mmCIF file of C-alpha atoms in Angstrom:
data_model
loop_
_atom_site.group_PDB
_atom_site.id
_atom_site.type_symbol
_atom_site.label_atom_id
_atom_site.label_comp_id
_atom_site.label_asym_id
_atom_site.label_seq_id
_atom_site.Cartn_x
_atom_site.Cartn_y
_atom_site.Cartn_z
ATOM 1 C CA UNK E 1 74.930 129.807 110.813
ATOM 2 C CA UNK E 2 78.251 128.924 112.386
ATOM 3 C CA UNK E 3 81.015 126.929 110.761
ATOM 4 C CA UNK E 4 80.640 124.318 113.494
ATOM 5 C CA UNK E 5 77.132 123.776 112.186
ATOM 6 C CA UNK E 6 78.321 123.628 108.581
ATOM 7 C CA UNK E 7 78.684 126.651 106.414
ATOM 8 C CA UNK E 8 75.888 127.283 103.998
ATOM 9 C CA UNK E 9 74.462 129.538 101.342
ATOM 10 C CA UNK E 10 70.813 130.200 100.789
ATOM 11 C CA UNK E 11 69.046 127.618 98.620
ATOM 12 C CA UNK E 12 65.865 129.390 97.662
ATOM 13 C CA UNK E 13 63.543 131.613 99.604
ATOM 14 C CA UNK E 14 63.686 132.262 103.350
ATOM 15 C CA UNK E 15 59.948 132.468 103.448
ATOM 16 C CA UNK E 16 57.098 132.623 100.983
ATOM 17 C CA UNK E 17 54.458 135.138 101.966
ATOM 18 C CA UNK E 18 50.976 134.846 100.569
ATOM 19 C CA UNK E 19 49.700 138.370 100.363
ATOM 20 C CA UNK E 20 46.000 138.664 99.855
ATOM 21 C CA UNK E 21 43.211 140.322 101.759
ATOM 22 C CA UNK E 22 45.789 141.490 104.293
ATOM 23 C CA UNK E 23 46.777 137.905 105.161
ATOM 24 C CA UNK E 24 50.364 136.708 105.528
ATOM 25 C CA UNK E 25 51.213 133.034 105.848
ATOM 26 C CA UNK E 26 54.595 131.347 106.211
ATOM 27 C CA UNK E 27 54.759 128.285 103.976
ATOM 28 C CA UNK E 28 58.487 127.549 103.774
ATOM 29 C CA UNK E 29 61.295 127.597 106.328
ATOM 30 C CA UNK E 30 65.020 128.232 106.155
ATOM 31 C CA UNK E 31 66.917 126.016 103.719
ATOM 32 C CA UNK E 32 70.626 126.399 103.046
ATOM 33 C CA UNK E 33 73.197 124.697 100.843
ATOM 34 C CA UNK E 34 76.710 123.880 102.165
ATOM 35 C CA UNK E 35 79.378 126.347 101.088
ATOM 36 C CA UNK E 36 83.036 127.077 101.699
ATOM 37 C CA UNK E 37 83.666 130.323 103.679
ATOM 38 C CA UNK E 38 85.144 131.864 100.536
ATOM 39 C CA UNK E 39 81.888 131.299 98.655
ATOM 40 C CA UNK E 40 79.949 133.020 101.424
ATOM 41 C CA UNK E 41 82.410 135.913 101.389
ATOM 42 C CA UNK E 42 82.147 136.325 97.624
ATOM 43 C CA UNK E 43 78.341 136.190 97.555
ATOM 44 C CA UNK E 44 77.942 138.749 100.364
ATOM 45 C CA UNK E 45 77.497 142.469 99.802
ATOM 46 C CA UNK E 46 78.875 143.366 103.229
ATOM 47 C CA UNK E 47 81.514 141.582 105.338
ATOM 48 C CA UNK E 48 82.602 143.122 108.653
ATOM 49 C CA UNK E 49 84.094 142.374 112.039
ATOM 50 C CA UNK E 50 81.983 143.810 114.835
ATOM 51 C CA UNK E 51 81.036 143.620 118.484
ATOM 52 C CA UNK E 52 77.405 143.264 119.527
ATOM 53 C CA UNK E 53 76.442 145.950 122.029
ATOM 54 C CA UNK E 54 72.665 145.582 122.203
ATOM 55 C CA UNK E 55 69.505 144.178 120.663
ATOM 56 C CA UNK E 56 65.784 144.827 120.415
ATOM 57 C CA UNK E 57 62.768 143.552 118.503
ATOM 58 C CA UNK E 58 61.431 145.818 115.765
ATOM 59 C CA UNK E 59 58.423 145.487 113.463
ATOM 60 C CA UNK E 60 57.581 147.119 110.128
ATOM 61 C CA UNK E 61 55.115 149.935 110.620
ATOM 62 C CA UNK E 62 52.777 148.477 107.985
ATOM 63 C CA UNK E 63 52.543 144.947 109.404
ATOM 64 C CA UNK E 64 51.319 143.365 112.622
ATOM 65 C CA UNK E 65 52.413 139.835 111.688
ATOM 66 C CA UNK E 66 54.845 138.250 114.201
ATOM 67 C CA UNK E 67 56.684 136.691 111.261
ATOM 68 C CA UNK E 68 57.690 140.133 110.028
ATOM 69 C CA UNK E 69 59.427 141.039 113.289
ATOM 70 C CA UNK E 70 63.188 141.470 113.184
ATOM 71 C CA UNK E 71 65.958 141.513 115.750
ATOM 72 C CA UNK E 72 67.892 144.759 115.483
ATOM 73 C CA UNK E 73 71.431 144.214 116.731
ATOM 74 C CA UNK E 74 73.341 147.320 117.684
ATOM 75 C CA UNK E 75 76.977 146.849 116.732
ATOM 76 C CA UNK E 76 80.331 148.533 116.971
ATOM 77 C CA UNK E 77 82.112 147.939 113.687
ATOM 78 C CA UNK E 78 85.793 147.104 114.125
ATOM 79 C CA UNK E 79 86.804 146.457 110.520
ATOM 80 C CA UNK E 80 85.205 146.214 107.096
ATOM 81 C CA UNK E 81 86.428 143.542 104.689
ATOM 82 C CA UNK E 82 83.893 144.027 101.908
ATOM 83 C CA UNK E 83 81.272 146.623 101.047
ATOM 84 C CA UNK E 84 83.324 149.814 101.073
ATOM 85 C CA UNK E 85 81.298 151.108 98.128
ATOM 86 C CA UNK E 86 77.994 150.488 99.907
ATOM 87 C CA UNK E 87 78.437 151.659 103.498
ATOM 88 C CA UNK E 88 80.928 153.760 105.446
ATOM 89 C CA UNK E 89 79.772 152.979 108.956
ATOM 90 C CA UNK E 90 77.292 150.356 110.121
ATOM 91 C CA UNK E 91 75.528 150.727 113.469
ATOM 92 C CA UNK E 92 72.820 148.066 113.166
ATOM 93 C CA UNK E 93 72.238 144.712 111.484
ATOM 94 C CA UNK E 94 68.891 142.929 111.205
ATOM 95 C CA UNK E 95 67.813 139.294 111.251
ATOM 96 C CA UNK E 96 64.424 137.532 111.451
ATOM 97 C CA UNK E 97 63.205 136.747 114.962
ATOM 98 C CA UNK E 98 62.439 133.136 114.040
ATOM 99 C CA UNK E 99 65.193 130.632 113.226
ATOM 100 C CA UNK E 100 62.795 128.983 110.776
ATOM 101 C CA UNK E 101 63.113 132.165 108.731
ATOM 102 C CA UNK E 102 66.932 131.967 108.910
ATOM 103 C CA UNK E 103 67.230 134.301 111.872
ATOM 104 C CA UNK E 104 70.478 134.111 113.878
ATOM 105 C CA UNK E 105 70.948 134.569 117.604
ATOM 106 C CA UNK E 106 74.011 136.579 118.636
ATOM 107 C CA UNK E 107 75.384 137.244 122.128
ATOM 108 C CA UNK E 108 74.648 140.856 123.005
ATOM 109 C CA UNK E 109 75.326 140.549 126.744
ATOM 110 C CA UNK E 110 79.101 140.182 126.709
ATOM 111 C CA UNK E 111 79.907 142.464 123.764
ATOM 112 C CA UNK E 112 81.032 139.407 121.847
ATOM 113 C CA UNK E 113 82.990 139.806 118.619
ATOM 114 C CA UNK E 114 81.681 138.338 115.368
ATOM 115 C CA UNK E 115 82.438 138.058 111.693
ATOM 116 C CA UNK E 116 79.232 139.163 109.972
ATOM 117 C CA UNK E 117 78.296 139.009 106.311
ATOM 118 C CA UNK E 118 75.010 139.876 104.688
ATOM 119 C CA UNK E 119 73.124 141.912 102.153
ATOM 120 C CA UNK E 120 71.907 145.486 102.012
ATOM 121 C CA UNK E 121 68.238 146.294 101.635
ATOM 122 C CA UNK E 122 67.042 149.114 99.431
ATOM 123 C CA UNK E 123 66.636 151.327 102.513
ATOM 124 C CA UNK E 124 70.286 150.805 103.480
ATOM 125 C CA UNK E 125 69.741 148.355 106.337
ATOM 126 C CA UNK E 126 72.005 145.317 106.569
ATOM 127 C CA UNK E 127 70.386 141.873 106.763
ATOM 128 C CA UNK E 128 72.154 138.781 108.139
ATOM 129 C CA UNK E 129 70.948 135.180 108.381
ATOM 130 C CA UNK E 130 71.857 131.537 108.830
ATOM 131 C CA UNK E 131 72.874 131.272 105.189
ATOM 132 C CA UNK E 132 75.479 134.009 105.591
ATOM 133 C CA UNK E 133 79.024 133.996 106.959
ATOM 134 C CA UNK E 134 78.197 134.596 110.636
ATOM 135 C CA UNK E 135 80.750 133.302 113.130
ATOM 136 C CA UNK E 136 82.271 134.137 116.476
ATOM 137 C CA UNK E 137 85.559 135.890 115.749
ATOM 138 C CA UNK E 138 87.381 133.715 118.272
ATOM 139 C CA UNK E 139 86.251 130.569 116.434
ATOM 140 C CA UNK E 140 87.948 131.579 113.190
ATOM 141 C CA UNK E 141 91.331 130.102 112.343
ATOM 142 C CA UNK E 142 94.318 132.388 111.803
ATOM 143 C CA UNK E 143 94.239 131.499 108.099
ATOM 144 C CA UNK E 144 90.594 132.487 107.797
ATOM 145 C CA UNK E 145 91.293 135.843 109.416
ATOM 146 C CA UNK E 146 94.173 136.415 106.987
ATOM 147 C CA UNK E 147 92.143 135.307 103.974
ATOM 148 C CA UNK E 148 89.423 137.842 104.761
ATOM 149 C CA UNK E 149 91.834 140.663 103.956
ATOM 150 C CA UNK E 150 92.402 139.830 100.302
ATOM 151 C CA UNK E 151 92.791 136.132 99.410
ATOM 152 C CA UNK E 152 89.066 135.313 99.429
ATOM 153 C CA UNK E 153 88.437 138.335 97.200
ATOM 154 C CA UNK E 154 91.211 137.227 94.839
ATOM 155 C CA UNK E 155 89.366 133.984 94.275
ATOM 156 C CA UNK E 156 85.845 135.253 93.691
ATOM 157 C CA UNK E 157 86.133 134.453 89.988
ATOM 158 C CA UNK E 158 86.977 130.839 90.832
ATOM 159 C CA UNK E 159 84.385 128.143 91.378
ATOM 160 C CA UNK E 160 84.458 125.828 94.398
ATOM 161 C CA UNK E 161 82.849 122.444 93.780
ATOM 162 C CA UNK E 162 81.831 120.421 96.849
ATOM 163 C CA UNK E 163 82.738 116.727 96.664
ATOM 164 C CA UNK E 164 80.354 114.375 98.438
ATOM 165 C CA UNK E 165 81.173 111.084 96.734
ATOM 166 C CA UNK E 166 83.917 109.437 94.691
ATOM 167 C CA UNK E 167 84.608 109.978 91.867
ATOM 168 C CA UNK E 168 84.639 113.769 92.068
ATOM 169 C CA UNK E 169 86.321 115.379 89.085
ATOM 170 C CA UNK E 170 86.965 118.970 88.151
ATOM 171 C CA UNK E 171 84.873 120.317 85.297
ATOM 172 C CA UNK E 172 87.152 123.219 84.401
ATOM 173 C CA UNK E 173 90.433 124.999 85.048
ATOM 174 C CA UNK E 174 88.696 127.728 87.033
ATOM 175 C CA UNK E 175 87.528 125.266 89.686
ATOM 176 C CA UNK E 176 88.780 123.960 93.038
ATOM 177 C CA UNK E 177 87.469 120.697 94.480
ATOM 178 C CA UNK E 178 86.356 120.979 98.104
ATOM 179 C CA UNK E 179 87.022 117.576 99.666
ATOM 180 C CA UNK E 180 86.492 118.152 103.404
ATOM 181 C CA UNK E 181 83.386 115.974 103.428
ATOM 182 C CA UNK E 182 85.184 113.078 101.747
ATOM 183 C CA UNK E 183 88.331 113.282 103.869
ATOM 184 C CA UNK E 184 86.993 114.381 107.251
ATOM 185 C CA UNK E 185 83.249 113.730 107.029
ATOM 186 C CA UNK E 186 82.821 117.419 107.860
ATOM 187 C CA UNK E 187 82.304 120.678 106.023
ATOM 188 C CA UNK E 188 84.435 122.448 108.605
ATOM 189 C CA UNK E 189 87.667 120.617 107.820
ATOM 190 C CA UNK E 190 91.123 121.739 106.776
ATOM 191 C CA UNK E 191 90.137 123.221 103.420
ATOM 192 C CA UNK E 192 87.421 125.324 105.035
ATOM 193 C CA UNK E 193 89.664 126.510 107.874
ATOM 194 C CA UNK E 194 93.058 126.803 106.151
ATOM 195 C CA UNK E 195 92.613 127.367 102.407
ATOM 196 C CA UNK E 196 91.457 129.805 99.772
ATOM 197 C CA UNK E 197 90.840 129.020 96.097
ATOM 198 C CA UNK E 198 92.768 131.616 94.096
ATOM 199 C CA UNK E 199 93.166 132.388 90.400
ATOM 200 C CA UNK E 200 96.804 132.022 89.364
ATOM 201 C CA UNK E 201 98.733 133.961 86.749
ATOM 202 C CA UNK E 202 97.918 131.320 84.115
ATOM 203 C CA UNK E 203 94.170 131.948 84.836
ATOM 204 C CA UNK E 204 93.674 128.505 86.429
ATOM 205 C CA UNK E 205 92.385 128.231 89.989
ATOM 206 C CA UNK E 206 94.122 126.365 92.801
ATOM 207 C CA UNK E 207 93.971 125.976 96.573
ATOM 208 C CA UNK E 208 96.283 128.277 98.505
ATOM 209 C CA UNK E 209 97.318 127.296 102.005
ATOM 210 C CA UNK E 210 97.433 130.154 104.474
ATOM 211 C CA UNK E 211 98.313 128.130 107.565
ATOM 212 C CA UNK E 212 100.255 125.054 108.661
ATOM 213 C CA UNK E 213 100.076 121.975 106.398
ATOM 214 C CA UNK E 214 97.140 119.638 106.992
ATOM 215 C CA UNK E 215 97.493 115.916 107.618
ATOM 216 C CA UNK E 216 96.190 115.096 104.141
ATOM 217 C CA UNK E 217 97.782 116.521 101.012
ATOM 218 C CA UNK E 218 95.179 117.652 98.493
ATOM 219 C CA UNK E 219 96.487 120.847 96.957
ATOM 220 C CA UNK E 220 99.264 122.078 94.786
ATOM 221 C CA UNK E 221 99.982 125.558 96.081
ATOM 222 C CA UNK E 222 101.309 126.688 99.452
ATOM 223 C CA UNK E 223 102.787 129.655 101.229
ATOM 224 C CA UNK E 224 106.482 130.108 100.434
#
């Protein structure tokens, strides 16, 4: 869910439902694969900044299963970063009640601000989960907030390859190596918090630093 708990993208199904004779059974929980914030931005249909103003539990009208229940968060959208072609105004987002189904718990008591990303269902509702870019707005770095405006989008054609062990070599010119785990033993290190992987004029991809220099030098492109 949060960057402090390691960013991730969905690695398979949230839940596998066996539908037969009116029976529903959960046989798989939430499983996510680590991902740079830019990857989560690029894979999302909707990315917004919003405040949470309320919540309630809702159930599909055609199901009595507790596993089908959703938390409906009422939100006040502050800014949209992605999804202009899909929604003009968003009043609610939905997430599974159970964390084992990738549901996320947001603070609705203090009108907390969040960065929310997710997908749109066929009925127009917005779904968010642990495998999406969901983070307290105050926890984002200044560079991340800046990159949401256009730099992440500029790099959606680039590939970010996570390095876990040495050697870790690039497999193409359209790729950036994500080395936070090797250098900081964390997926929430300097590259995650300060950098975007952007396609340059020569069509190659390279890290772009949007904030102050990190302690370790691992890129070749910086703010002028």
